[in-house]
PDB file of C-alpha atoms in Angstrom:
ATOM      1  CA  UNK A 109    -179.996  56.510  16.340  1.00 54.00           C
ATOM      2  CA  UNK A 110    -182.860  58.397  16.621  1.00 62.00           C
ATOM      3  CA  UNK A 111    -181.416  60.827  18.975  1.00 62.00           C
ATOM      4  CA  UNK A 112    -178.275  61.478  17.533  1.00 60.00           C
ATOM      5  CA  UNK A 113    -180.482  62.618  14.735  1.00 64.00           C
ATOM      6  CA  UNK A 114    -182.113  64.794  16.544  1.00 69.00           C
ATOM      7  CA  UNK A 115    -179.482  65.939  18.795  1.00 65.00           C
ATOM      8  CA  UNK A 116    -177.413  66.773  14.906  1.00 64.00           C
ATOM      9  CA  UNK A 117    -180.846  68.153  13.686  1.00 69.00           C
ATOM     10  CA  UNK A 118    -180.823  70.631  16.593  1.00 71.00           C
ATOM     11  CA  UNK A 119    -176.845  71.866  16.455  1.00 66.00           C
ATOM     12  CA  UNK A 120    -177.467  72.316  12.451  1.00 67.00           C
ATOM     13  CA  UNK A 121    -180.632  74.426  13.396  1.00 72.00           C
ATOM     14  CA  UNK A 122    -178.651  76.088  16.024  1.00 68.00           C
ATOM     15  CA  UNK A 123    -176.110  77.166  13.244  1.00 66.00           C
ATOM     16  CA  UNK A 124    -178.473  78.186  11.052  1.00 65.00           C
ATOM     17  CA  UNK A 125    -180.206  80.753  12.923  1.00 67.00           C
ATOM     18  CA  UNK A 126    -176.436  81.784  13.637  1.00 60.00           C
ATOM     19  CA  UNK A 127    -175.460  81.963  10.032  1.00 58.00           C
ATOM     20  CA  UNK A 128    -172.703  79.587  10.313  1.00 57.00           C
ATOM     21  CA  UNK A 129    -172.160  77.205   7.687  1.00 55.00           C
ATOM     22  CA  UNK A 130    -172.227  73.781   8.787  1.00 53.00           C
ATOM     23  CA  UNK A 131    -171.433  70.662   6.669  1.00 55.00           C
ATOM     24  CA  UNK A 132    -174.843  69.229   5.435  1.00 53.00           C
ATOM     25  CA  UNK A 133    -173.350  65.953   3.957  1.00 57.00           C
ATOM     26  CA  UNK A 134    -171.933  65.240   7.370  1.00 58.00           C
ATOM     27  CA  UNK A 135    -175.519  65.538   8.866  1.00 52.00           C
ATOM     28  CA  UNK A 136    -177.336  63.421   6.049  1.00 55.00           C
ATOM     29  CA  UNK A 137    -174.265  60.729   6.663  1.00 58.00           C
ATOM     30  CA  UNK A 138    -174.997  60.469  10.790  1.00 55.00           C
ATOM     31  CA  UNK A 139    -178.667  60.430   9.447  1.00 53.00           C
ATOM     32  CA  UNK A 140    -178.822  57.787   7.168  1.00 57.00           C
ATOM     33  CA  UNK A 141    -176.288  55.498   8.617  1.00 57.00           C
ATOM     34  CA  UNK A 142    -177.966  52.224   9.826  1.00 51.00           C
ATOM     35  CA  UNK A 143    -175.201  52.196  12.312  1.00 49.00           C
ATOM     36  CA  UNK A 144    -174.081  54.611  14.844  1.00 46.00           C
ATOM     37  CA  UNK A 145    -171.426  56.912  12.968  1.00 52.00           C
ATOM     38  CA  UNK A 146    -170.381  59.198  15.576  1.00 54.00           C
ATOM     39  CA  UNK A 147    -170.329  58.840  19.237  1.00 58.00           C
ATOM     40  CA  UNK A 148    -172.119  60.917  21.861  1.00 60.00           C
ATOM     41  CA  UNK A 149    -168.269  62.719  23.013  1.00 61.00           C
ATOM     42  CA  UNK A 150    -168.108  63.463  19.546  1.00 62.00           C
ATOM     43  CA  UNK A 151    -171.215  65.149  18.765  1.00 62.00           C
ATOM     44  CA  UNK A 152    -170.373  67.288  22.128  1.00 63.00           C
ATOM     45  CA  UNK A 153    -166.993  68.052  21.312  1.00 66.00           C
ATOM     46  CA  UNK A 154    -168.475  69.293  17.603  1.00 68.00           C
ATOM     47  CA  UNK A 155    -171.106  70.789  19.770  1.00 65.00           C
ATOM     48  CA  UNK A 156    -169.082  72.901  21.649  1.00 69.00           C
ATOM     49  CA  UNK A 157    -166.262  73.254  18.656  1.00 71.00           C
ATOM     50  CA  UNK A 158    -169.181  75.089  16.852  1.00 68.00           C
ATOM     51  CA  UNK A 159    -170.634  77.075  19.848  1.00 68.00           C
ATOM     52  CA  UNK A 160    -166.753  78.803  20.627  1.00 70.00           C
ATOM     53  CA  UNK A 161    -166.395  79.227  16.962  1.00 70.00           C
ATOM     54  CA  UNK A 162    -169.923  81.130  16.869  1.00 66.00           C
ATOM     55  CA  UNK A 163    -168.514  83.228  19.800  1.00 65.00           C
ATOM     56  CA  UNK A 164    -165.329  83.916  18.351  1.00 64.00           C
ATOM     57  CA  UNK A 165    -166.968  85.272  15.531  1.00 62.00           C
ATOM     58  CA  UNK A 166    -169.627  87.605  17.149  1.00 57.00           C
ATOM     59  CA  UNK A 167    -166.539  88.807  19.233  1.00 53.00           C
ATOM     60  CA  UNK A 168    -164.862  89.630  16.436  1.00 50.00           C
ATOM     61  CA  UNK A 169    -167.991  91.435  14.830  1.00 49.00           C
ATOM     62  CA  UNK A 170    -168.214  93.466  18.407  1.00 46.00           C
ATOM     63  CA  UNK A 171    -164.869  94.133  18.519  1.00 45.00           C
ATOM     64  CA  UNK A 172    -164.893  95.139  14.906  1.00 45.00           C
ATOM     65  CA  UNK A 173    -168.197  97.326  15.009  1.00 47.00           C
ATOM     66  CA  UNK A 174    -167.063  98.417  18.773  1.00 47.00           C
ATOM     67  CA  UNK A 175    -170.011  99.551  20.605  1.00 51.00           C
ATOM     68  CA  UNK A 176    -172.555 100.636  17.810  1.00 54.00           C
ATOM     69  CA  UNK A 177    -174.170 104.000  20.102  1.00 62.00           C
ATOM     70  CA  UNK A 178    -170.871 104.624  21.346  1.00 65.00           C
ATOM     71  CA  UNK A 179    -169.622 104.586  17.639  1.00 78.00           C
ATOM     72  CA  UNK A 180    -172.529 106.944  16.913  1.00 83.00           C
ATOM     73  CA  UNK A 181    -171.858 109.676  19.075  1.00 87.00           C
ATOM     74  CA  UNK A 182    -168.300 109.718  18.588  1.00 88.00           C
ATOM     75  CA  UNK A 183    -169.376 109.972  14.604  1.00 90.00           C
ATOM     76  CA  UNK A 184    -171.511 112.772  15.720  1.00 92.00           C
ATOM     77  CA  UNK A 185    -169.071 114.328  18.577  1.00 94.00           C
ATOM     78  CA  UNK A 186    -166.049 114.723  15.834  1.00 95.00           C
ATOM     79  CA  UNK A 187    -168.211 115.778  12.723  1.00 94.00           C
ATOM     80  CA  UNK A 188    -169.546 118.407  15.912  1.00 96.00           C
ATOM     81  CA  UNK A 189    -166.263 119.820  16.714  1.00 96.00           C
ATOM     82  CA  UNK A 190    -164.819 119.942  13.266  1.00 96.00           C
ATOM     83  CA  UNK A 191    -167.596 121.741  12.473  1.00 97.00           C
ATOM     84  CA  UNK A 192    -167.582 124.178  15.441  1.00 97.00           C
ATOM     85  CA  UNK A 193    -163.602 124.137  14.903  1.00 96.00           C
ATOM     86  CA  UNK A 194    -164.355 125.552  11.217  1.00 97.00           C
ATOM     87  CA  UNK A 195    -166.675 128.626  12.165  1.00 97.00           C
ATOM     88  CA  UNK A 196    -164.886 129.592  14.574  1.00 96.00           C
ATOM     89  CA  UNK A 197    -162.050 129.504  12.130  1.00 96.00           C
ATOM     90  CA  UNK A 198    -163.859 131.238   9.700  1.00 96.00           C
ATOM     91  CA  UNK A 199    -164.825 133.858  11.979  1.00 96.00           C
ATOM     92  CA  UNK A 200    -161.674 134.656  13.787  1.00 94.00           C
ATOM     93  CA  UNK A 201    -159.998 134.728  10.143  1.00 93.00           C
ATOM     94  CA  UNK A 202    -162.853 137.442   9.280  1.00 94.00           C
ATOM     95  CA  UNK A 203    -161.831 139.511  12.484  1.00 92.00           C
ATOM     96  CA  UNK A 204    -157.848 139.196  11.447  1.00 91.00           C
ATOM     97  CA  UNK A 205    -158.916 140.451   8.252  1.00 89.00           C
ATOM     98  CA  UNK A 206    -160.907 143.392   9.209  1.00 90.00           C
ATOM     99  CA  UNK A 207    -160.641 144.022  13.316  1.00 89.00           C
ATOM    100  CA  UNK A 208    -157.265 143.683  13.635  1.00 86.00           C
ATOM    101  CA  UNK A 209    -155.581 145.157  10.295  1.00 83.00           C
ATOM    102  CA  UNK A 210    -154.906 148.749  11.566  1.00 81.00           C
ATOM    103  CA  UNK A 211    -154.369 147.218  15.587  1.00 87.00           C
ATOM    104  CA  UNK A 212    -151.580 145.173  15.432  1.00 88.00           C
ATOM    105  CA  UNK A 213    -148.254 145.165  13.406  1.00 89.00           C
ATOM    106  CA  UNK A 214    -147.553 142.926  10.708  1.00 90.00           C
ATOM    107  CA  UNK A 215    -146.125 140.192  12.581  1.00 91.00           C
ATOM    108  CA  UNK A 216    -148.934 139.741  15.101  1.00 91.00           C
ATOM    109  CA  UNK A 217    -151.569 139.870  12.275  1.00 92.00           C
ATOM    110  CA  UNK A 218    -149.486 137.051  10.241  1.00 93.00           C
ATOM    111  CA  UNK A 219    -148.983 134.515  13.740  1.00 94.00           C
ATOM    112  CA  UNK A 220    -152.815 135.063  13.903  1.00 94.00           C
ATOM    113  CA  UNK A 221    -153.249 133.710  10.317  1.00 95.00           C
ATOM    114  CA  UNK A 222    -151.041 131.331  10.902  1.00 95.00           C
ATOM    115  CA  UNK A 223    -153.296 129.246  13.948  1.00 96.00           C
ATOM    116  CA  UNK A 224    -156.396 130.357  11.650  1.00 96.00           C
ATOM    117  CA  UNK A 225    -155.280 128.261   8.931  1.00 97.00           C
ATOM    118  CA  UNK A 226    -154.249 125.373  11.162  1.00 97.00           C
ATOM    119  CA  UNK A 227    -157.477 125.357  13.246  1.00 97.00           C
ATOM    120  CA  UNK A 228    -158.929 124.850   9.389  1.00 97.00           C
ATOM    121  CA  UNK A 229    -157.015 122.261   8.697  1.00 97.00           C
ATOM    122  CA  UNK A 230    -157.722 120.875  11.761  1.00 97.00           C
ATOM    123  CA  UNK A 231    -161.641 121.160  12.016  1.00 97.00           C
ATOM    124  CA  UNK A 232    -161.345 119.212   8.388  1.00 97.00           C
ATOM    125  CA  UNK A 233    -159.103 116.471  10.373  1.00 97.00           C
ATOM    126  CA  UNK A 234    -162.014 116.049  12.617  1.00 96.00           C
ATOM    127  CA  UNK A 235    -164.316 115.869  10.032  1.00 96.00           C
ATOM    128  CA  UNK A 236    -162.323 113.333   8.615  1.00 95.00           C
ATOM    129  CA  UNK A 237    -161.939 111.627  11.971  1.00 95.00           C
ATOM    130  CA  UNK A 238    -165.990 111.313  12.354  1.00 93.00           C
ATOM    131  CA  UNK A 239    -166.134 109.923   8.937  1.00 93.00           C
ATOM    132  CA  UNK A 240    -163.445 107.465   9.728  1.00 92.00           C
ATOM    133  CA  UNK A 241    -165.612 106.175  12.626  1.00 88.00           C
ATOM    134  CA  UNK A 242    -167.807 104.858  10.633  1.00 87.00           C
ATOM    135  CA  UNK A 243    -165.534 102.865   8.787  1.00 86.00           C
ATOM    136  CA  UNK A 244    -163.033 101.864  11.071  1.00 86.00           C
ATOM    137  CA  UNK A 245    -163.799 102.644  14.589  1.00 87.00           C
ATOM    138  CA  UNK A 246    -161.570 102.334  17.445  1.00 87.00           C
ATOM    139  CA  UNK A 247    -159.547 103.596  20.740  1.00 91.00           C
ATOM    140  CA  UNK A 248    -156.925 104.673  18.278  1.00 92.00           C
ATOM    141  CA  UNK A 249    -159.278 107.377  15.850  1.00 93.00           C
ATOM    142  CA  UNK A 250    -160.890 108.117  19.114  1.00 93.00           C
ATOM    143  CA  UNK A 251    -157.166 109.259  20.511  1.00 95.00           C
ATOM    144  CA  UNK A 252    -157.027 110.503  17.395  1.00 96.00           C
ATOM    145  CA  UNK A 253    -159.633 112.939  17.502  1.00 96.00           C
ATOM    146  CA  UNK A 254    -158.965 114.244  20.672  1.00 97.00           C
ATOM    147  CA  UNK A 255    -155.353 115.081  20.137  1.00 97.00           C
ATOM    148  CA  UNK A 256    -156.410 117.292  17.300  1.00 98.00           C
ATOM    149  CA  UNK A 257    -158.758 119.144  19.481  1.00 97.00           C
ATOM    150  CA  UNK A 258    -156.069 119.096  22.477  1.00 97.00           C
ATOM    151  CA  UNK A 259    -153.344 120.538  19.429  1.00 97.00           C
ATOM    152  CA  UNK A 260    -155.874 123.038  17.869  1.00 97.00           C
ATOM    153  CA  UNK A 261    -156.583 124.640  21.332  1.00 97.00           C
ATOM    154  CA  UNK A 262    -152.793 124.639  22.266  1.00 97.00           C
ATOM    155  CA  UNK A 263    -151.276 125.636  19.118  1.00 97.00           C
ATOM    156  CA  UNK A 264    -154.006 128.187  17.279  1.00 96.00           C
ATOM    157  CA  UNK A 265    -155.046 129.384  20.916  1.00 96.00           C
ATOM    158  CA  UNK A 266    -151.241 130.549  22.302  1.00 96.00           C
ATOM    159  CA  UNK A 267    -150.475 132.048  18.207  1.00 95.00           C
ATOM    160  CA  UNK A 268    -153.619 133.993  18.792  1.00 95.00           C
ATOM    161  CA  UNK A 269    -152.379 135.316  22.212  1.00 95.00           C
ATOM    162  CA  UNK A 270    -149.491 135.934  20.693  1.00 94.00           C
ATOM    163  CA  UNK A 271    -150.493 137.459  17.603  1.00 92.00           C
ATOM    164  CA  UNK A 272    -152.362 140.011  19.887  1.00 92.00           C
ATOM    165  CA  UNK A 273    -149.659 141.053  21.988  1.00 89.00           C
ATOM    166  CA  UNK A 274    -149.655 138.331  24.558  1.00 90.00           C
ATOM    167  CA  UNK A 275    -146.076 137.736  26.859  1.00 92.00           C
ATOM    168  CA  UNK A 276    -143.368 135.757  24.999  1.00 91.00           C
ATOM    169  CA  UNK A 277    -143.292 133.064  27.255  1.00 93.00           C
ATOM    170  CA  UNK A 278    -146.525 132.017  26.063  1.00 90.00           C
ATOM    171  CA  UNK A 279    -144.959 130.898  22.901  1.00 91.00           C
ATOM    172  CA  UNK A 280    -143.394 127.965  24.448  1.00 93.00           C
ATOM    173  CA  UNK A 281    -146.528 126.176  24.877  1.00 94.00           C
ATOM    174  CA  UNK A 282    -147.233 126.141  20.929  1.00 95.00           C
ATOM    175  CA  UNK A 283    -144.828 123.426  20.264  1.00 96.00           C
ATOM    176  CA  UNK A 284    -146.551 121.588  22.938  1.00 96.00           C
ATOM    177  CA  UNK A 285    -150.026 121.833  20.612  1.00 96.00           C
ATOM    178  CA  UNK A 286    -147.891 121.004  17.409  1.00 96.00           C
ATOM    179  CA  UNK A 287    -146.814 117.444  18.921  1.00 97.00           C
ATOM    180  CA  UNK A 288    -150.122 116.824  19.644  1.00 97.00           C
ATOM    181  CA  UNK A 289    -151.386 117.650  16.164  1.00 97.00           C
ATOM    182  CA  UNK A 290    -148.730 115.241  14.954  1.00 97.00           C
ATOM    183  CA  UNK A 291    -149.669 112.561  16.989  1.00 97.00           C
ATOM    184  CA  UNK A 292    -152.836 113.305  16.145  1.00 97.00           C
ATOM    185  CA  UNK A 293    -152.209 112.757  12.739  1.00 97.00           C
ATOM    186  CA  UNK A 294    -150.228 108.762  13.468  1.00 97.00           C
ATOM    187  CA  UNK A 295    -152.740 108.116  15.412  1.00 96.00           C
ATOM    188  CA  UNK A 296    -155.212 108.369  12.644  1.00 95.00           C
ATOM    189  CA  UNK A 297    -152.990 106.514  10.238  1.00 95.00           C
ATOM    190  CA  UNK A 298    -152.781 103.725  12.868  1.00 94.00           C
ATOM    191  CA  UNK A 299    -156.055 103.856  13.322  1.00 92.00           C
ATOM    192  CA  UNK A 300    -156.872 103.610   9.581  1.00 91.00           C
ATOM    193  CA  UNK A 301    -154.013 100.908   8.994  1.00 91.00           C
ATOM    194  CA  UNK A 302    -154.832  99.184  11.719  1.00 88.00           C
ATOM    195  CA  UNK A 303    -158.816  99.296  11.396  1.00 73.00           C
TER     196      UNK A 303
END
C-alpha cells in the first residue's frame, strides 16, 4: 500500500507542477484505504491517461501561441512594412501633388492618386495584420500579410507606371495586384475567424 501511495503521491506532484487539476479525493481514497483500491494497470493507465492529456494541452498552447520569436518578428516585420508602405505613400502622394501637377495630364495624375490611396489603405492593413499577430497568430495572417504587400506592389506600382506615361499593356497586370489585395483581405478574416 505503501507504494501505491507513493507512486499516486508522485503522478499528483507531477500534475501539479504541470498545472493540471487532478482529483484530490481520489488520491486521499487510494491513501487511506486499508485495502488495495486500485491496481498497479490502473494507476499506469491513469498514469499515462494524464501524461497524453498534459501533452495534448501544451500542443494546443504551441499550436495556439505558434512559435513565440517567430510570432515576434512577424509582429515586427508587418508593423515594419505597413509602416514603410505609409511613407512611402505619403511621400509619393506629396510628389503627385506638387512634382507632377503641371507634367502629366489629368488622367495620369488621378491613376497616380488612385494606387496612393490604396498603398494607404494597405500599409494600415499591415499594421493591422502585425497587431493581429499578437492575438491570433497563424499561417493564414502570415499569407495574409504577404498578399497585401504582393497586391500593393502590383496594383499601386503598375497605376504609378501608368499614371506617368508607362505602355498600356502594363495595365493588365493591376488586376493581378487587386486579387491579391482581396485575398489578402479573406485571408485575414480567416485568419481572425479562425484564430
Amino acid at each position: 500500500m505503501a507504494a501505491v501511495a507513493a507512486y499516486l503521491r508522485a503522478v499528483h506532484e507531477q500534475a501539479k507542477r504541470r498545472g493540471y487539476a487532478f482529483d484530490a479525493r481520489k488520491i486521499a481514497r487510494a491513501r487511506t484505504s486499508g485495502r488495495l483500491a486500485v491496481t498497479r494497470g490502473q494507476l499506469d493507465f491513469e498514469w499515462h491517461y494524464l501524461m497524453a492529456k498534459l501533452a495534448r494541452r501544451a500542443r494546443t498552447r504551441l499550436v495556439a501561441a505558434g512559435r513565440p520569436g517567430h510570432n515576434r518578428r512577424m509582429e515586427r516585420l508587418f508593423f515594419a512594412l505597413g509602416a514603410l508602405s505609409g511613407f512611402l505613400s505619403v511621400g509619393l502622394g506629396a510628389f503627385a501633388a506638387h512634382a507632377l501637377k503641371g507634367r502629366v495630364g489629368a488622367e495620369g495624375l488621378a491613376t497616380f492618386e488612385l494606387g496612393v490611396r490604396y498603398q494607404m489603405y494597405h500599409a494600415l492593413a499591415l499594421l493591422a495584420v502585425g497587431w493581429a499577430f499578437t492575438r491570433w497568430p497563424g499561417p493564414a495572417l502570415a499569407a495574409s500579410g504577404w498578399l497585401f504587400v504582393a497586391g500593393t506592389v502590383l496594383f499601386s506600382g503598375t497605376l504609378y507606371a501608368l499614371g506617368l506615361g508607362a505602355p498600356r499593356w502594363l495595365g493588365a497586370v493591376t488586376p493581378v495586384g487587386g486579387v491579391a489585395l482581396l485575398a489578402g483581405w479573406l485571408a485575414l478574416a480567416w485568419a481572425v475567424a479562425n484564430g
